[in-house]
PDB file of C-alpha atoms in Angstrom:
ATOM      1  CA  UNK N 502       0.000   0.000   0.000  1.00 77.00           C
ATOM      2  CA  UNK N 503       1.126   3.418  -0.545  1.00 84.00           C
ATOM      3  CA  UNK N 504       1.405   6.344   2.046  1.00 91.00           C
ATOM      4  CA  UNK N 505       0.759   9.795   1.218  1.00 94.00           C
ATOM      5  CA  UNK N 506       1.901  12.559   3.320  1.00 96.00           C
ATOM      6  CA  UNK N 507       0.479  16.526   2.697  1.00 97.00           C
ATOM      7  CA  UNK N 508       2.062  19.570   4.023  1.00 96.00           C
ATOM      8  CA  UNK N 509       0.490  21.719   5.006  1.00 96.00           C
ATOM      9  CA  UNK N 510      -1.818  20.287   7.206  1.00 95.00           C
ATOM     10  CA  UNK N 511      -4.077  23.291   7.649  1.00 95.00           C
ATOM     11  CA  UNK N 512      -3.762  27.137   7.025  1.00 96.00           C
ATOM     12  CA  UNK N 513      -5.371  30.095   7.425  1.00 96.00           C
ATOM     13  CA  UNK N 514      -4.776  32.140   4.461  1.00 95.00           C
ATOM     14  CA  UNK N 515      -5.747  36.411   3.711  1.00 95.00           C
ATOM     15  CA  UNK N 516      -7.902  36.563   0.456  1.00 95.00           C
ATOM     16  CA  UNK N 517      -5.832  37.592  -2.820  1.00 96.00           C
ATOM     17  CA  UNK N 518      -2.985  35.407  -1.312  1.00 96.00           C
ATOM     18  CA  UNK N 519      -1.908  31.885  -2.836  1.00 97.00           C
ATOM     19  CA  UNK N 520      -0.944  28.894  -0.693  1.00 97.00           C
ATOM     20  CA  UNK N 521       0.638  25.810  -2.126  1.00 98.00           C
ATOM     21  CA  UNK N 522       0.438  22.212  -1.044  1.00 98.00           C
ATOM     22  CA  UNK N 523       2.846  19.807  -1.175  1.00 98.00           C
ATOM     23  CA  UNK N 524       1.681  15.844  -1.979  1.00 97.00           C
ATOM     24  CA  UNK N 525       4.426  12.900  -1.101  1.00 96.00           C
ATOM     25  CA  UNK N 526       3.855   9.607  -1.618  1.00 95.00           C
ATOM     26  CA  UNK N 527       5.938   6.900  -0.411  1.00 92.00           C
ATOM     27  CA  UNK N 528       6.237   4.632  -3.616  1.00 88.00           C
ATOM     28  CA  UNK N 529       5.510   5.259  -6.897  1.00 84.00           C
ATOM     29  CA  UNK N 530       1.729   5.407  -8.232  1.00 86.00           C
ATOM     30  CA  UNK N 531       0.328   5.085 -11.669  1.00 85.00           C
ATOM     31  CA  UNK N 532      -1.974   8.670 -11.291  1.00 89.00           C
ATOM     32  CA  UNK N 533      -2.047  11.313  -9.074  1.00 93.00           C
ATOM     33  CA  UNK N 534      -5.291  13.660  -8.268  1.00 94.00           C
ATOM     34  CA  UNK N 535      -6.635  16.552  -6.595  1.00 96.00           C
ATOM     35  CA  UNK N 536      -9.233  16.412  -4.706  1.00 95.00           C
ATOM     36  CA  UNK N 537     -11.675  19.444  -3.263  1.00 95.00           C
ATOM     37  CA  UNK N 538     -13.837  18.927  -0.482  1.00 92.00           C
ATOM     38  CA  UNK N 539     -16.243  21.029   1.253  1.00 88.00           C
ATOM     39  CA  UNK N 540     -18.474  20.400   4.794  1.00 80.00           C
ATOM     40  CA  UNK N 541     -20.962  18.002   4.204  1.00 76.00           C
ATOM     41  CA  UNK N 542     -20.019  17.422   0.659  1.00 81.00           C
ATOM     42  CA  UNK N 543     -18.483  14.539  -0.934  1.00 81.00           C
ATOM     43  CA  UNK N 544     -14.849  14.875  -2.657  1.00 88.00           C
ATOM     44  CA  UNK N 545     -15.089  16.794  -5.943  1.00 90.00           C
ATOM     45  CA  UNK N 546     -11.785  16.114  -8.618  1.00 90.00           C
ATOM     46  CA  UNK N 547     -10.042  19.210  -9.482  1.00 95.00           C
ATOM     47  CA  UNK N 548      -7.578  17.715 -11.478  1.00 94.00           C
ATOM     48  CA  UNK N 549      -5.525  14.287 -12.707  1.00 93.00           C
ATOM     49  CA  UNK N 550      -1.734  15.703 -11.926  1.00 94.00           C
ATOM     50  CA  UNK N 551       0.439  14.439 -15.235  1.00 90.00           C
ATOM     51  CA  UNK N 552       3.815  13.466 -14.314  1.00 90.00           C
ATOM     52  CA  UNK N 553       5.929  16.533 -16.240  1.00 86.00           C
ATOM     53  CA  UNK N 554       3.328  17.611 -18.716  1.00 88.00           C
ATOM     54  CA  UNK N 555       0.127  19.864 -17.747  1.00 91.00           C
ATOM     55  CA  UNK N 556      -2.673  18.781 -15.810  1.00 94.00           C
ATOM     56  CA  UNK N 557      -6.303  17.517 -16.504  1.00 93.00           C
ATOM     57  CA  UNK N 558      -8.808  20.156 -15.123  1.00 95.00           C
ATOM     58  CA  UNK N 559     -12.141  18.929 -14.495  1.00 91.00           C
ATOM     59  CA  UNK N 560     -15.004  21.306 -15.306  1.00 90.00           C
ATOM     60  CA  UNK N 561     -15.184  24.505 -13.621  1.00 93.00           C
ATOM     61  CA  UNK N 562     -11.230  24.274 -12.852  1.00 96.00           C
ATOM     62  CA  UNK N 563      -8.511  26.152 -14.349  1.00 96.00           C
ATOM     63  CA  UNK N 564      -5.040  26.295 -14.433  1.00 96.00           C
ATOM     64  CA  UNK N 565      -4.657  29.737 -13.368  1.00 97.00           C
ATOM     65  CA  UNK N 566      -6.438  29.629 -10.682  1.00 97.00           C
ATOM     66  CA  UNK N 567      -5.079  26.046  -9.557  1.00 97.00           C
ATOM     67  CA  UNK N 568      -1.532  25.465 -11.459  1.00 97.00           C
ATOM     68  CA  UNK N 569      -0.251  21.785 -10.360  1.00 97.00           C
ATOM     69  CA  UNK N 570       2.814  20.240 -10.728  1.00 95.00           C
ATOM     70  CA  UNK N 571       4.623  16.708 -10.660  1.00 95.00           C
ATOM     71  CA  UNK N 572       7.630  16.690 -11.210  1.00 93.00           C
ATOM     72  CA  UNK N 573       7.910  13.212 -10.737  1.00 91.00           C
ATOM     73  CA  UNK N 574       6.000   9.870  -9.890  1.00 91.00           C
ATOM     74  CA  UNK N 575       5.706  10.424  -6.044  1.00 93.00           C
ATOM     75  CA  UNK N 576       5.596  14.167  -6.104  1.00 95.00           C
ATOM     76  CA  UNK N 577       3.203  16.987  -6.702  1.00 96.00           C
ATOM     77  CA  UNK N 578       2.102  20.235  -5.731  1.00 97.00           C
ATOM     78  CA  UNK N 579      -0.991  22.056  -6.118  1.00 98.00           C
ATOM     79  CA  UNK N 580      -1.680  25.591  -5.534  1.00 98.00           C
ATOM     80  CA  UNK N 581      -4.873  27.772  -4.672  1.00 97.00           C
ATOM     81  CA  UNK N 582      -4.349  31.412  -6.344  1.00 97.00           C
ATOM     82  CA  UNK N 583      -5.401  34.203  -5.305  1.00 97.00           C
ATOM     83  CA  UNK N 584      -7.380  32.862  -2.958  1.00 97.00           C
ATOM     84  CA  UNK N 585     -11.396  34.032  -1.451  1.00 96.00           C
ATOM     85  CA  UNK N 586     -13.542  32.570   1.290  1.00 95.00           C
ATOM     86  CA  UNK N 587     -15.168  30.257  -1.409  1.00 94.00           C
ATOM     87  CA  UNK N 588     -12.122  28.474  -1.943  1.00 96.00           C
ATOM     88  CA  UNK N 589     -12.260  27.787   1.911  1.00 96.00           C
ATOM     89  CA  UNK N 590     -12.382  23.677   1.855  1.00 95.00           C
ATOM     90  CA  UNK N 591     -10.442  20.846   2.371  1.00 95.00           C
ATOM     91  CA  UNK N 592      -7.818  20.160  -0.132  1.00 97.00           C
ATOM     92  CA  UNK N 593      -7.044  15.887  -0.884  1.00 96.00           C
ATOM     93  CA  UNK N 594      -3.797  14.578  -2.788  1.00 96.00           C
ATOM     94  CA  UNK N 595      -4.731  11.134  -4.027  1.00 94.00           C
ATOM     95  CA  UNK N 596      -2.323   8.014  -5.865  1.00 92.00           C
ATOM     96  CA  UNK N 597      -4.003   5.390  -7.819  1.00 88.00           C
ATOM     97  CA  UNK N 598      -1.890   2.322  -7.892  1.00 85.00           C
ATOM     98  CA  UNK N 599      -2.997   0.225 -10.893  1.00 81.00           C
ATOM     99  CA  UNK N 600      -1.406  -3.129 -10.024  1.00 82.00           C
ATOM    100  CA  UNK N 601      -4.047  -3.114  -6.957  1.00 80.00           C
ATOM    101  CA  UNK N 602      -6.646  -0.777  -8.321  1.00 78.00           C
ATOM    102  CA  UNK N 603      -6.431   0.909  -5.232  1.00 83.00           C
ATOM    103  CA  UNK N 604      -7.102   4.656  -4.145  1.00 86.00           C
ATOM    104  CA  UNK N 605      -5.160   6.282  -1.376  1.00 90.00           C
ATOM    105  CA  UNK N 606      -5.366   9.727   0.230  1.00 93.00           C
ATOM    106  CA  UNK N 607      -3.818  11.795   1.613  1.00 94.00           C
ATOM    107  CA  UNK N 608      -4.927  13.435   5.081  1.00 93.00           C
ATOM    108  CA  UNK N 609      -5.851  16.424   3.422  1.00 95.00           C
ATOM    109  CA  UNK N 610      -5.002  20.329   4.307  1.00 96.00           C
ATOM    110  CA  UNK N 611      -7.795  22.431   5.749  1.00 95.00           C
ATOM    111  CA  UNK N 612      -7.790  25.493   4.028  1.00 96.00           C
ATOM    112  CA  UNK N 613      -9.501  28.878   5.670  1.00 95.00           C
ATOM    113  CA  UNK N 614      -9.763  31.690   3.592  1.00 96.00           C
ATOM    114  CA  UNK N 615     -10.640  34.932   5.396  1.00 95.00           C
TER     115      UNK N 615
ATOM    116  CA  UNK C 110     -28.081  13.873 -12.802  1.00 71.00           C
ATOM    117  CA  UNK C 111     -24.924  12.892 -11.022  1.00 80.00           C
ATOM    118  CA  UNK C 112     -23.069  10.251 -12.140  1.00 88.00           C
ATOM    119  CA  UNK C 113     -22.978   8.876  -9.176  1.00 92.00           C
ATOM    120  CA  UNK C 114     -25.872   8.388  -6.792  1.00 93.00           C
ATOM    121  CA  UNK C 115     -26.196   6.929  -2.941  1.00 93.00           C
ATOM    122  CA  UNK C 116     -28.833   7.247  -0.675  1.00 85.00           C
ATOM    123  CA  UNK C 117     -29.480   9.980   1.031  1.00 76.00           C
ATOM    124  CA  UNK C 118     -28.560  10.083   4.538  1.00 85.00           C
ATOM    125  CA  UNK C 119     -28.223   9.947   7.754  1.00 91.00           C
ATOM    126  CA  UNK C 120     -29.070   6.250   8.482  1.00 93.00           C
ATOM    127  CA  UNK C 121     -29.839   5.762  12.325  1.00 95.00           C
ATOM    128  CA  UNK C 122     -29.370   1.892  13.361  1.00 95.00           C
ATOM    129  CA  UNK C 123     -28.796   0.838  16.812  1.00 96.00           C
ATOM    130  CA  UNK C 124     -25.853  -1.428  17.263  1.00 97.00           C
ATOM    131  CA  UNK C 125     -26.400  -5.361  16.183  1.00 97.00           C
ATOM    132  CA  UNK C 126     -28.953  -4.724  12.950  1.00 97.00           C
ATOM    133  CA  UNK C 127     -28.204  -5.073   9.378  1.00 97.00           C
ATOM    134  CA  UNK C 128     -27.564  -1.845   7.312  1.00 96.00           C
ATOM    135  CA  UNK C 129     -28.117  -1.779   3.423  1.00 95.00           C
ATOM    136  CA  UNK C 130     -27.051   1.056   1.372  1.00 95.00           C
ATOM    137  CA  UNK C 131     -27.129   1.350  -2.208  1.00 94.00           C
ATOM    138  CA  UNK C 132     -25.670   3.526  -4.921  1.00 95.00           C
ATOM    139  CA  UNK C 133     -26.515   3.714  -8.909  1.00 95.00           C
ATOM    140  CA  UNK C 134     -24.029   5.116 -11.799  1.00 94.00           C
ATOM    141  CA  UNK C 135     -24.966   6.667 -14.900  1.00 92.00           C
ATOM    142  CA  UNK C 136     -21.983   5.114 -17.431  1.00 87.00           C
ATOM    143  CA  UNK C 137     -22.538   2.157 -18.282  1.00 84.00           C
ATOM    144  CA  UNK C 138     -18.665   2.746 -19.359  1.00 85.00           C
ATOM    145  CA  UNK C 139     -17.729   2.736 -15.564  1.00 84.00           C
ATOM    146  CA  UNK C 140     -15.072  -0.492 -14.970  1.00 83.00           C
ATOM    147  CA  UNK C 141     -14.601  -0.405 -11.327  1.00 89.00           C
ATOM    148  CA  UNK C 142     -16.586   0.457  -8.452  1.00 93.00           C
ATOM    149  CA  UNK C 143     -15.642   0.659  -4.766  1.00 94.00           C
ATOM    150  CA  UNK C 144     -17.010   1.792  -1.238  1.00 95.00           C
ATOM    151  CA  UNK C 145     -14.830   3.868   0.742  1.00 94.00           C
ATOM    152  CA  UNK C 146     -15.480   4.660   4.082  1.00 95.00           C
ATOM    153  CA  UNK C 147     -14.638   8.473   5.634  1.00 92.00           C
ATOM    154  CA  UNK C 148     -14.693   9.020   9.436  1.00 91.00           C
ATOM    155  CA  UNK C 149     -15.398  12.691  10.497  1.00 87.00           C
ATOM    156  CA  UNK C 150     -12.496  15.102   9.288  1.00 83.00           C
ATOM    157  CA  UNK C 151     -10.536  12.058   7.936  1.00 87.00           C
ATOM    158  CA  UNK C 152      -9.346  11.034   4.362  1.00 88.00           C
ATOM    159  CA  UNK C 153     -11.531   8.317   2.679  1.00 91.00           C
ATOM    160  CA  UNK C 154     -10.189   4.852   2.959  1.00 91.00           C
ATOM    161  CA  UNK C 155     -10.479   1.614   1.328  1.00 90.00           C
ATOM    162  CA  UNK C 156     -13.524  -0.618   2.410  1.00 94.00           C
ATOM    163  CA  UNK C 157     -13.519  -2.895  -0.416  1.00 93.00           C
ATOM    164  CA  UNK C 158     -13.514  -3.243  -3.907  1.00 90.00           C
ATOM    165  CA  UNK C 159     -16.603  -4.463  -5.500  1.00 93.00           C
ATOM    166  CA  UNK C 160     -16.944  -7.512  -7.934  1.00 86.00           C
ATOM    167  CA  UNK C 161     -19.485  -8.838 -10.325  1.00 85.00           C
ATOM    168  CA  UNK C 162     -19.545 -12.188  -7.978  1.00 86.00           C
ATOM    169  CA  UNK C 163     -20.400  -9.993  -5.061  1.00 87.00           C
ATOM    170  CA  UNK C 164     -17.769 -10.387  -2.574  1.00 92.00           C
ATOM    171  CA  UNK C 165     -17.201 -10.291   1.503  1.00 93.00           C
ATOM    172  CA  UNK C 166     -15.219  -9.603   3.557  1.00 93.00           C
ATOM    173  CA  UNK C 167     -16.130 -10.223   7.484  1.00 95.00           C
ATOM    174  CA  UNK C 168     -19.392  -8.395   8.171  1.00 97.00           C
ATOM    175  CA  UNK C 169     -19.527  -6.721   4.705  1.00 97.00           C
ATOM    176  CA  UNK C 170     -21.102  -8.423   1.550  1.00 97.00           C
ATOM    177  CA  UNK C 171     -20.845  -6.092  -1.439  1.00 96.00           C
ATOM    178  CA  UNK C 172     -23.217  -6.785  -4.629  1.00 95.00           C
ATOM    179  CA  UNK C 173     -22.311  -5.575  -8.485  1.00 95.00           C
ATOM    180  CA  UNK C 174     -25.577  -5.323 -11.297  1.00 93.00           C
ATOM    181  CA  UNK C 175     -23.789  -4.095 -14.136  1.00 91.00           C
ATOM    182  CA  UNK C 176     -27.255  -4.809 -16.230  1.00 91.00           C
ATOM    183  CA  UNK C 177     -29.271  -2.710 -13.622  1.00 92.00           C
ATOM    184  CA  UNK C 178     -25.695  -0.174 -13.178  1.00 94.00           C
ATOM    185  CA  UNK C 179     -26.572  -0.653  -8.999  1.00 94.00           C
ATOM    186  CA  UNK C 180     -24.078  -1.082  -6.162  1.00 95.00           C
ATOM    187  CA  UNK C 181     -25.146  -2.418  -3.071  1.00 96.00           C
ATOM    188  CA  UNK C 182     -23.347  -2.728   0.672  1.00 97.00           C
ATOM    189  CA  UNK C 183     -24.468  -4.732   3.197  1.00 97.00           C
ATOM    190  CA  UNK C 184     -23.138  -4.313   6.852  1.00 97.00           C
ATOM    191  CA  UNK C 185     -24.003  -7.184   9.177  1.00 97.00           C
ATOM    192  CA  UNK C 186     -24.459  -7.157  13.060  1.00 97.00           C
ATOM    193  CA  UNK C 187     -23.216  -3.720  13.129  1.00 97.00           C
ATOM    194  CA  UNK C 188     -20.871  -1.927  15.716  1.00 97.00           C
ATOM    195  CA  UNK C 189     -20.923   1.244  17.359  1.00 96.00           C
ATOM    196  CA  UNK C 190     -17.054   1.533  15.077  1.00 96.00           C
ATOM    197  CA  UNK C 191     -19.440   1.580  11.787  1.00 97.00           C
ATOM    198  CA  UNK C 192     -20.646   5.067  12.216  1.00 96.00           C
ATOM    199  CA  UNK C 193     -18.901   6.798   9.475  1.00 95.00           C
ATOM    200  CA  UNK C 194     -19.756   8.150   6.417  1.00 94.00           C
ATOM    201  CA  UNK C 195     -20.274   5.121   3.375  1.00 96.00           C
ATOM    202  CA  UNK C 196     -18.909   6.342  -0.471  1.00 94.00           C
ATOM    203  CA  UNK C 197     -20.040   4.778  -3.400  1.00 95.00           C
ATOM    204  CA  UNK C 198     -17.147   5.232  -6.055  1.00 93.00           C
ATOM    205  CA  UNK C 199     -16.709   4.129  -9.611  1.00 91.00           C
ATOM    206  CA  UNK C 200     -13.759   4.154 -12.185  1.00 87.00           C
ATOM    207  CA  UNK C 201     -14.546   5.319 -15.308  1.00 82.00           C
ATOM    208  CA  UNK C 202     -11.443   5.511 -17.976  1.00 78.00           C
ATOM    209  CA  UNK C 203      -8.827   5.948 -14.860  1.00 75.00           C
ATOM    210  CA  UNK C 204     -11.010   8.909 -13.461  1.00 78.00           C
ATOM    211  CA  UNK C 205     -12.511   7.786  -9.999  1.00 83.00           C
ATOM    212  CA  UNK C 206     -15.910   9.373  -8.913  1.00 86.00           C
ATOM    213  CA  UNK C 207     -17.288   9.774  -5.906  1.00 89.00           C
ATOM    214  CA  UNK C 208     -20.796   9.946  -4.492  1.00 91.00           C
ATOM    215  CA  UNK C 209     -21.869  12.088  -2.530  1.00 89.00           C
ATOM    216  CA  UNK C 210     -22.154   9.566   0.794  1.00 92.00           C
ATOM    217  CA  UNK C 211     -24.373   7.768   3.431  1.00 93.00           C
ATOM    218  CA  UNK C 212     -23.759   8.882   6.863  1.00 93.00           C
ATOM    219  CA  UNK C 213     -24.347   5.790   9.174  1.00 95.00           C
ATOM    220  CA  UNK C 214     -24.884   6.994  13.176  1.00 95.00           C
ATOM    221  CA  UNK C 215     -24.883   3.149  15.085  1.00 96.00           C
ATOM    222  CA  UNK C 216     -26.882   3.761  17.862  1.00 95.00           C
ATOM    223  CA  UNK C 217     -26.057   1.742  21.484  1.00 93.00           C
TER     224      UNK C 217
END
């Protein structure tokens, strides 16, 4: 099974700031996502994070205002720009590993937006 | 109309009874399907992966209709460590969907 780590674990950010999160996972998976998730709601995919090429944005997401990176197979990053209280949620780094079919998360970063 | 669909919640059970929940998907494209289970402000975890043969595992039986595109999960003689919130998930062309959840309270 794989372990994934997220850093921060919670912030309180000023609106019109950015904040990026940080995604580790302790052995190599096949995908990597973003996950949004708000009180009461289920998880929502921002985004399938591409090992060095561009990200897949679901619907209603957009680079600008969420630019990921991976750099690599156990890496990746994903950042909330210029940030408002809407965007106030928590935030879920996932790895699919295809030789189990098997989803792990991340414990997620719990994002306040004043 | 979501693609993926559970019942609405919260189920209220006191401890020992049996606990159904169901979930429906709209692609019939979908190849994989899952429940995860999320405890209050954790991640979602692995409960078990779901299989045209219906599989179990302990005190949970999980059913597969492709024809009828219906999920089922049964929880048997259930404990007070069941309360939790139940996702219904599906893989459809490496993108994994979530329902929106069952919240199960086990009563003492």
């Amino acid at each position: 099974s794989a372990v994934i780590s997220q850093k921060p674990s919670r912030d309180i950010c000023q609106r019109g700031t950015s904040l990026t999160i940080q995604c580790q996972v302790d052995s190599q998976v096949t995908m990597m996502f973003w996950y949004r998730q708000q009180p009461g709601q289920s998880l929502t995919l921002i985004a399938t994070a591409n090992q060095g090429s561009e990200a897949t944005y679901e619907s209603g997401f957009v680079i600008d205002k969420f630019p990921i990176s991976r750099p690599n197979l156990t890496f990746s990053t994903l950042t909330v720009s210029n940030m408002s209280p809407e965007d106030s949620s928590i935030y879920l780094c996932s790895g699919w590993d295809s030789n189990t079919d098997t989803q792990y998360f991340g414990p997620g970063t719990r994002l306040t937006v004043l | 109309r979501k693609e993926v669909e559970q019942d609405p919640g919260p189920f209220n059970v006191p401890e020992g009874a049996t606990v159904a929940f169901n979930c429906t998907y709209s692609n019939s494209a979908s190849q994989s399907f899952f429940w995860y289970r999320q405890d209050c402000r954790k991640e979602p975890k692995l409960l078990m992966s779901v299989y045209s043969s219906g599989n179990e595992d302990g005190r949970f039986t999980a059913q597969l209709n492709r024809a009828s595109q219906y999920i089922s999960l049964l929880i048997r003689d259930s404990k007070l460590s069941d309360s939790a919130t139940y996702l219904c998930v599906v893989n459809r062309d490496d993108k994994i969907i979530f329902g929106k959840g069952t919240r199960l309270h086990i009563l003492p």
